[in-house]
Coordinates of C-alpha atoms in Angstrom, one line a residue:
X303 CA -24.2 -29.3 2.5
X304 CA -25.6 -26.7 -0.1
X305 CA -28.5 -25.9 2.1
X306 CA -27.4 -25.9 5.7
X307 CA -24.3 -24.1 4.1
X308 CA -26.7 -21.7 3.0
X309 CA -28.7 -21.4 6.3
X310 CA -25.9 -20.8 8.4
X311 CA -24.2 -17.9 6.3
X312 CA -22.6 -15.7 7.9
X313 CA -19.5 -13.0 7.4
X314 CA -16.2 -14.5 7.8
X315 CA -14.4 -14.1 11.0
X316 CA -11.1 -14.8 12.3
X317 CA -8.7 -17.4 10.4
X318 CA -11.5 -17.9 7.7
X319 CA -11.6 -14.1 7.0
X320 CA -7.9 -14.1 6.5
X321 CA -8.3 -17.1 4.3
X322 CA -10.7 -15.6 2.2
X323 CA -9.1 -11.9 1.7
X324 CA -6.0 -13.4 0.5
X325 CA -7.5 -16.0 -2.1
X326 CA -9.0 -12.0 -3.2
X327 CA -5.4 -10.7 -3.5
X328 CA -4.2 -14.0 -5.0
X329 CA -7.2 -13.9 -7.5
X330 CA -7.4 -10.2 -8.5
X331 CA -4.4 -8.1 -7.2
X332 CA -2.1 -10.5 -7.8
X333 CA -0.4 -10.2 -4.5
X334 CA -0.7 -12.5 -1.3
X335 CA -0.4 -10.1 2.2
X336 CA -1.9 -9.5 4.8
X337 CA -1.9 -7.2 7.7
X338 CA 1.7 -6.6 8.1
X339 CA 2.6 -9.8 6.9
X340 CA 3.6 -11.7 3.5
X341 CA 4.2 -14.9 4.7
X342 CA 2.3 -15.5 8.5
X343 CA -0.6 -17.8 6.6
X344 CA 0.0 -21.3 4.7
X345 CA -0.9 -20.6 1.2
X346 CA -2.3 -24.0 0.4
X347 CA -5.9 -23.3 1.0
X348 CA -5.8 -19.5 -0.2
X349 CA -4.1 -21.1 -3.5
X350 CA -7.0 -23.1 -4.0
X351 CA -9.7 -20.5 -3.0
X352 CA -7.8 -18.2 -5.9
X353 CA -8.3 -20.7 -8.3
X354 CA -12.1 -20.6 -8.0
X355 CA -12.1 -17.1 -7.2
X356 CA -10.5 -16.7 -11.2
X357 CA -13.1 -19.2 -12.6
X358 CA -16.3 -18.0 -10.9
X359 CA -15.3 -14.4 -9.7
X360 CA -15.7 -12.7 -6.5
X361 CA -18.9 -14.1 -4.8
X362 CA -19.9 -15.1 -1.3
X363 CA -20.5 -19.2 -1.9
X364 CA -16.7 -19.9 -3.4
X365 CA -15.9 -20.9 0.2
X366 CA -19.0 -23.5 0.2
X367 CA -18.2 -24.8 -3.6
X368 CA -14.7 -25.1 -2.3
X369 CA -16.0 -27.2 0.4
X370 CA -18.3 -29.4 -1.7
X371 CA -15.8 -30.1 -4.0
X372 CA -13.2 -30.9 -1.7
X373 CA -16.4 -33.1 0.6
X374 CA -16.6 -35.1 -3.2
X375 CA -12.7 -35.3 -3.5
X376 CA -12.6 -36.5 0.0
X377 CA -14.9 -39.4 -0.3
X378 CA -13.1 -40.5 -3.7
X379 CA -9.7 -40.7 -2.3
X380 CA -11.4 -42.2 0.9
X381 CA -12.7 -45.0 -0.8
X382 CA -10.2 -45.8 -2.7
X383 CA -8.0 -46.3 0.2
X384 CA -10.1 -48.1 2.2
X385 CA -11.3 -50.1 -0.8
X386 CA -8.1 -51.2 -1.3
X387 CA -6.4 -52.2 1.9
X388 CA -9.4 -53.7 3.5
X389 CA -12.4 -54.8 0.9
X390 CA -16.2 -52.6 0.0
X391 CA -17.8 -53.1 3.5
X392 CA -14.9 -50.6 4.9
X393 CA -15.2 -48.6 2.0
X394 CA -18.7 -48.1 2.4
X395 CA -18.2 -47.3 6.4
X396 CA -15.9 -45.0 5.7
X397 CA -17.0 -43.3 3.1
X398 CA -20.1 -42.7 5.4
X399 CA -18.4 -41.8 8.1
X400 CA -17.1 -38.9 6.3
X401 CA -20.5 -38.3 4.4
X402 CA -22.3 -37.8 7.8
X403 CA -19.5 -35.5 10.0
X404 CA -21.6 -33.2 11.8
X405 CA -18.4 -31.1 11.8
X406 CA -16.9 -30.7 8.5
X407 CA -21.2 -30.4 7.1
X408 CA -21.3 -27.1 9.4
X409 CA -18.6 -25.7 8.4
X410 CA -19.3 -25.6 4.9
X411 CA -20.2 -22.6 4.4
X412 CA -16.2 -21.3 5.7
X413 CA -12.8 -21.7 4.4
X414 CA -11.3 -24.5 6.5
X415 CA -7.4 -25.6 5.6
X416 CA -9.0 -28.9 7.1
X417 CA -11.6 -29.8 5.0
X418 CA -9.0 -29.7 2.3
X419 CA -6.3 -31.6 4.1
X420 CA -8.4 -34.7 4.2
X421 CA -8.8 -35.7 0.4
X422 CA -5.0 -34.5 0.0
X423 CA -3.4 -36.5 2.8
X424 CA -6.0 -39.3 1.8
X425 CA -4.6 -39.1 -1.8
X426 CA -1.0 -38.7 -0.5
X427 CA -1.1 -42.0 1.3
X428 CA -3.3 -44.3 -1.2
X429 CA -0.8 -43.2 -3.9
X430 CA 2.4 -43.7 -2.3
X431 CA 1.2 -47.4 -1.3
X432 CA 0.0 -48.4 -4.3
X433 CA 3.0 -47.3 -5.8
X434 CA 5.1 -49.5 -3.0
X435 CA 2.5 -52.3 -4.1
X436 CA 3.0 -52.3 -7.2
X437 CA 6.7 -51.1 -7.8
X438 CA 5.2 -48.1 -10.1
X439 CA 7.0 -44.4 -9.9
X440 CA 3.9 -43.2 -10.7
X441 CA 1.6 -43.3 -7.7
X442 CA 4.3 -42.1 -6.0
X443 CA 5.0 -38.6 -7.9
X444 CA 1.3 -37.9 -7.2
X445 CA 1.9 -38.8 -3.9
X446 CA 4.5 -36.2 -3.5
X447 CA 2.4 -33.4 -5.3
X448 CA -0.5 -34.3 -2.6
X449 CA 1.4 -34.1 0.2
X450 CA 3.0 -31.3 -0.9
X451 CA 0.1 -29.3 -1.3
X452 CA -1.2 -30.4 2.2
X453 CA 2.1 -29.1 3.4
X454 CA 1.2 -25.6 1.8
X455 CA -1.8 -25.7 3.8
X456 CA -0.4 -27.2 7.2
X457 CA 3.4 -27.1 7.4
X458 CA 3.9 -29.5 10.0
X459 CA 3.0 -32.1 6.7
X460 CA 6.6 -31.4 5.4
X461 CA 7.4 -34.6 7.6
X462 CA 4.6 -36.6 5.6
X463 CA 8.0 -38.8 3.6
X464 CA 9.2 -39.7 6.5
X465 CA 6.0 -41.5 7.3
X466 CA 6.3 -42.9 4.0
X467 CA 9.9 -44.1 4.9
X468 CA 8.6 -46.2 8.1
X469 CA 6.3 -48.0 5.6
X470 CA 9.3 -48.7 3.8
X471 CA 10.8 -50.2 6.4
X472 CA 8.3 -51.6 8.2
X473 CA 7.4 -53.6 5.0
X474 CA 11.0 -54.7 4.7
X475 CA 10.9 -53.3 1.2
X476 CA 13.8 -53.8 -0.7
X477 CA 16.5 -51.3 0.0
X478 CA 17.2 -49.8 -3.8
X479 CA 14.0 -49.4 -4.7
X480 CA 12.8 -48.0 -1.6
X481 CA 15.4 -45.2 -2.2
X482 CA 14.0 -44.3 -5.3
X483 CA 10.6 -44.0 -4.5
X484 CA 11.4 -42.3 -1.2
X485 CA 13.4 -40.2 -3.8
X486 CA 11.0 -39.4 -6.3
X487 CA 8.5 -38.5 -3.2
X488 CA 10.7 -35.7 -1.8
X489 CA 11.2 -34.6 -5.5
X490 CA 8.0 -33.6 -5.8
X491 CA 7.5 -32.2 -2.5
X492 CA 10.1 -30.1 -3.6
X493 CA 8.5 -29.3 -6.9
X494 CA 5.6 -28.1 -4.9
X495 CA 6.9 -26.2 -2.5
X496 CA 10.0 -25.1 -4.5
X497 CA 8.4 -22.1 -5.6
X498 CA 6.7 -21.0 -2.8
X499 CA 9.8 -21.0 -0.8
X500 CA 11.3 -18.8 -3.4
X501 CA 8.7 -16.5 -3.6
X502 CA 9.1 -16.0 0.3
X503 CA 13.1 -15.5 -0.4
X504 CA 12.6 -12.6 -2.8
X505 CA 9.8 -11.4 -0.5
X506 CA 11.3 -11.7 2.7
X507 CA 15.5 -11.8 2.6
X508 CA 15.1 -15.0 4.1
X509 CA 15.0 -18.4 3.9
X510 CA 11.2 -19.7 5.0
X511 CA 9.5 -22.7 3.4
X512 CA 6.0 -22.0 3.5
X513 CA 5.3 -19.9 6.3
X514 CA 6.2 -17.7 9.5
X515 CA 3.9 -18.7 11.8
X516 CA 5.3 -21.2 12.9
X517 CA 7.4 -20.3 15.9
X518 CA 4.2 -17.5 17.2
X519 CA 2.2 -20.5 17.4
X520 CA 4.2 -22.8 19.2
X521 CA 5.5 -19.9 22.0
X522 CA 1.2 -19.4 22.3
X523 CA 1.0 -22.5 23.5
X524 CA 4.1 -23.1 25.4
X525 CA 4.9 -20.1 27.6
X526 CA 4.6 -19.0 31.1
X527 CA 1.1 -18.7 31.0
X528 CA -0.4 -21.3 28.8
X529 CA -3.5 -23.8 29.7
X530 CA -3.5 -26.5 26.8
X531 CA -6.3 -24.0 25.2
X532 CA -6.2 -21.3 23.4
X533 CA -4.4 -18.1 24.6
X534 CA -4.3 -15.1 23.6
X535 CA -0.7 -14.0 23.6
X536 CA 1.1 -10.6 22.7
X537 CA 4.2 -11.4 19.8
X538 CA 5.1 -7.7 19.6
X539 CA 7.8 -8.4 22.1
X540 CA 9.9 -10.7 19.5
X541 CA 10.3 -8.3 16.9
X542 CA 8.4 -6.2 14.2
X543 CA 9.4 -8.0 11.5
X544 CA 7.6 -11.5 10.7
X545 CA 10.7 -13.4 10.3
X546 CA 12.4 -11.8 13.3
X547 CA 9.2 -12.3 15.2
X548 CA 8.8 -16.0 14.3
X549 CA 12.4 -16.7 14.9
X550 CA 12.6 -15.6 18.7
X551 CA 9.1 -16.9 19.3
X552 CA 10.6 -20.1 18.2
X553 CA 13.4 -19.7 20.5
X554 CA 11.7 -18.4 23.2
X555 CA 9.2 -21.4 23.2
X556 CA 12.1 -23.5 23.0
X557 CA 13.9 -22.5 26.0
X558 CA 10.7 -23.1 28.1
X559 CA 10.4 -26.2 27.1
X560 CA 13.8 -26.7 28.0
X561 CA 13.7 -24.9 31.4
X562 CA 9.6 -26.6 32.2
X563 CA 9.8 -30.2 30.9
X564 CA 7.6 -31.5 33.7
X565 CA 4.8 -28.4 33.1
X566 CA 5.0 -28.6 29.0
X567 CA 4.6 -32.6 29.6
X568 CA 1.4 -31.7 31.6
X569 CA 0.2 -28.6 29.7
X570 CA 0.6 -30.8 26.1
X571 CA -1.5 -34.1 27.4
X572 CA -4.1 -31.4 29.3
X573 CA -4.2 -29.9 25.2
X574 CA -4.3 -33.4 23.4
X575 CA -6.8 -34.6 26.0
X576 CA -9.2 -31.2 25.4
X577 CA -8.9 -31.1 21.8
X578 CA -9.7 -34.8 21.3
X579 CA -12.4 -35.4 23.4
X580 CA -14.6 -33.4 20.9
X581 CA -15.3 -32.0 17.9
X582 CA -18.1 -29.4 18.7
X583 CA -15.9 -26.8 17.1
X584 CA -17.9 -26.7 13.7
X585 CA -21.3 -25.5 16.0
X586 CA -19.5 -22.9 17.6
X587 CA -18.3 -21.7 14.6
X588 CA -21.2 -21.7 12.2
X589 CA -24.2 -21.1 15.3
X590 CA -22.5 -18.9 18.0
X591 CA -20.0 -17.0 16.3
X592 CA -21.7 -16.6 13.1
X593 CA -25.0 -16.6 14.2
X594 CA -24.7 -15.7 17.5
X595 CA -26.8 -18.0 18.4
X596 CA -26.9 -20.3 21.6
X597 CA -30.2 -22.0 23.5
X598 CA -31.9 -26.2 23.6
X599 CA -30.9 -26.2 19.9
X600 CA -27.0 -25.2 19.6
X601 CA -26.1 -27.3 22.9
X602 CA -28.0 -30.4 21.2
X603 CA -26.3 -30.0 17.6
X604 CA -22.9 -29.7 20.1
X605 CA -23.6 -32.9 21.9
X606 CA -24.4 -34.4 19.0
X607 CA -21.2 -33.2 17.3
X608 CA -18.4 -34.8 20.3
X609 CA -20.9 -38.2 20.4
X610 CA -20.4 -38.5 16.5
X611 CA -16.4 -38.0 17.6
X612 CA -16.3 -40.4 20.0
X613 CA -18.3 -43.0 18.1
X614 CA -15.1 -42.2 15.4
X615 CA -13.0 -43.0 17.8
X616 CA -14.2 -45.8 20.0
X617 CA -14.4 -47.5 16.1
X618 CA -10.8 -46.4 16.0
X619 CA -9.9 -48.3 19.0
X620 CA -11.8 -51.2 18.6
X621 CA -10.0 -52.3 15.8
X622 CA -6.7 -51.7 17.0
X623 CA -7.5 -53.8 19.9
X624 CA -8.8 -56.3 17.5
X625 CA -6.4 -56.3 15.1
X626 CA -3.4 -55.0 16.5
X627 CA -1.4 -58.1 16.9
X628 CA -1.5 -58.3 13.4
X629 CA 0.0 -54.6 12.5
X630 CA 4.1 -55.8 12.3
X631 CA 3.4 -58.4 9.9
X632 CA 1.2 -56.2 7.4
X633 CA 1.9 -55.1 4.2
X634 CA -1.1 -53.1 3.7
X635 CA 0.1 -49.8 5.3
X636 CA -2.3 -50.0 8.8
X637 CA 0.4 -48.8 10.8
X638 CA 1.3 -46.1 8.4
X639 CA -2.3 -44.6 8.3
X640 CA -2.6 -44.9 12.3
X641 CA 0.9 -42.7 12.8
X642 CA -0.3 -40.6 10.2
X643 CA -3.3 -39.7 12.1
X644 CA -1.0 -39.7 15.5
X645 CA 0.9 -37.2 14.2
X646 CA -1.6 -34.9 13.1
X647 CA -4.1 -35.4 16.3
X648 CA -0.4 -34.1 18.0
X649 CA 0.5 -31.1 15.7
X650 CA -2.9 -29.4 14.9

């Protein structure tokens, strides 16, 4: 990772540039804007960035440490996971599976809220069933600090405890203490994000959990003229302010949805279809846009990158279809960790 990190350096660009400048302003200026904005970008990965930023100082390679450590946190909390619901010959798959992604090993050399959503959401789950396991309040505190922090990075993981209530009741736990670790869970979710959102209040005037981006990003992709990719859409209509703005995106996007059910039914499985069927995204990144690179080389890395995904997921479904019948009757949290990665295959 160090040395193709290394190899593919390059300047910043886009949603890793922003990233990056406001880990700066976190670090040394003690303030987190940019642009015209306060509150447009999760600060979950900037927050963590800062951290190193304050330990190290201000030097190109924090965004590759960042992505080492969080590659070494990711295969811990991996195998420990997979070690414990299903034996060593799936923890050794799986941590290998991660070792070798031809994705997340180009990218290393950027700041990626992904990269450092897998050993949180990893940690998130294998802590709150353990704690189901073994009745322990425990686990599930860290559980809710993890999935808190994931949440900073990618707000749609606010919903992550009510994936841990459908493991409640899909084990038929108990109803008392499922309350109380369901409970302590959301506590510390709001622990974690308690802050933030009041930093936003005093900020803003308004009331905004983590971020305002939320309602810009769902009007880019449901509007008059989306595709299921990437658009380039002008906000400026909505408002000047970023709350105002995010609001009538929000509402905008809503109503047409509303208005379009049969084209934002065909737009979202034309998006979930594109975006799943590869994962080539870390070569264009790191070789063509950084690079600027293209040619024999960059399309072979590419291919190589979506057959590595689809290897992933033909694995994937294999063992549904093998094991499947089995998923009501399981205690071990299968069905929780397949509708966890459901939902975020449908929300990123």
């Amino acid at each position: 990772r160090i040395w193709i990190g290394y190899a593919l350096r390059a300047e910043p660009q886009s949603d890793f540039k922003a990233y990056v400048d406001l880990a700066k302003e976190l670090a040394f200026d003690d303030r987190y804007q940019f642009q015209d904005t306060s509150a447009y970008w999760p600060p979950g990965l900037p927050l963590f960035l800062a951290a190193l930023f304050k330990i190290f100082g201000n030097h190109e390679w924090i965004p590759l440490l960042s992505s080492c450590i969080l590659f070494i946190a990711s295969i811990l909390f991996v195998a420990k996971l997979a070690r414990m619901l299903y034996g060593d010959l799936s923890c050794r798959l799986s941590c290998l599976l991660i070792a070798l992604w031809p994705c997340a090993i180009l990218m290393s050399w950027y700041a990626t809220k992904e990269l450092l959503l897998i050993p949180f959401i990893t940690a998130s789950l294998a802590c709150y069933i353990s704690g189901r396991r073994h009745n322990s309040l425990i686990p599930i505190c860290i559980a809710g600090f993890t999935g808190a922090f994931a949440a900073l990075a990618f707000p749609a993981f606010l919903l992550l405890p009510v994936l841990f209530a459908i493991d409640e009741v899909l084990n038929a736990s108990p109803a008392k203490p499922a309350a109380k670790r369901l409970a302590v869970c959301i506590l510390a979710f709001g622990a974690t994000v308690g802050p933030w959102t009041v930093r936003n209040y005093l900020v803003l005037g308004k009331f905004v959990p983590i971020a305002t981006n939320g309602g810009s990003v769902l009007y880019m992709t449901n509007n008059p003229n989306a595709t299921g990719q990437w658009t380039r859409v002008s906000l400026d209509q909505f408002g000047h302010d970023e709350v105002t703005r995010n609001r009538n995106a929000r509402h905008a996007a809503i109503s047409w949805i509303m208005h379009n059910p049969a084209q934002f039914i065909r737009i979202s499985a034309h998006r979930l279809a594109y975006f799943s069927s590869g994962d080539d995204v870390g070569a264009y990144w790191a070789i063509e846009r950084g690079l600027g690179r293209r040619g024999i080389g960059y399309d072979l890395i590419r291919t190589l990158s979506t057959l590595y995904w689809i290897v992933v997921l033909s694995l994937i479904f294999v063992g549904v279809l093998q094991h499947g019948d089995s998923f009501p009757n399981s205690t071990r949290g299968d069905v929780t960790i397949l509708l966890c990665f459901l939902y975020g295959v449908l929300v990123d």
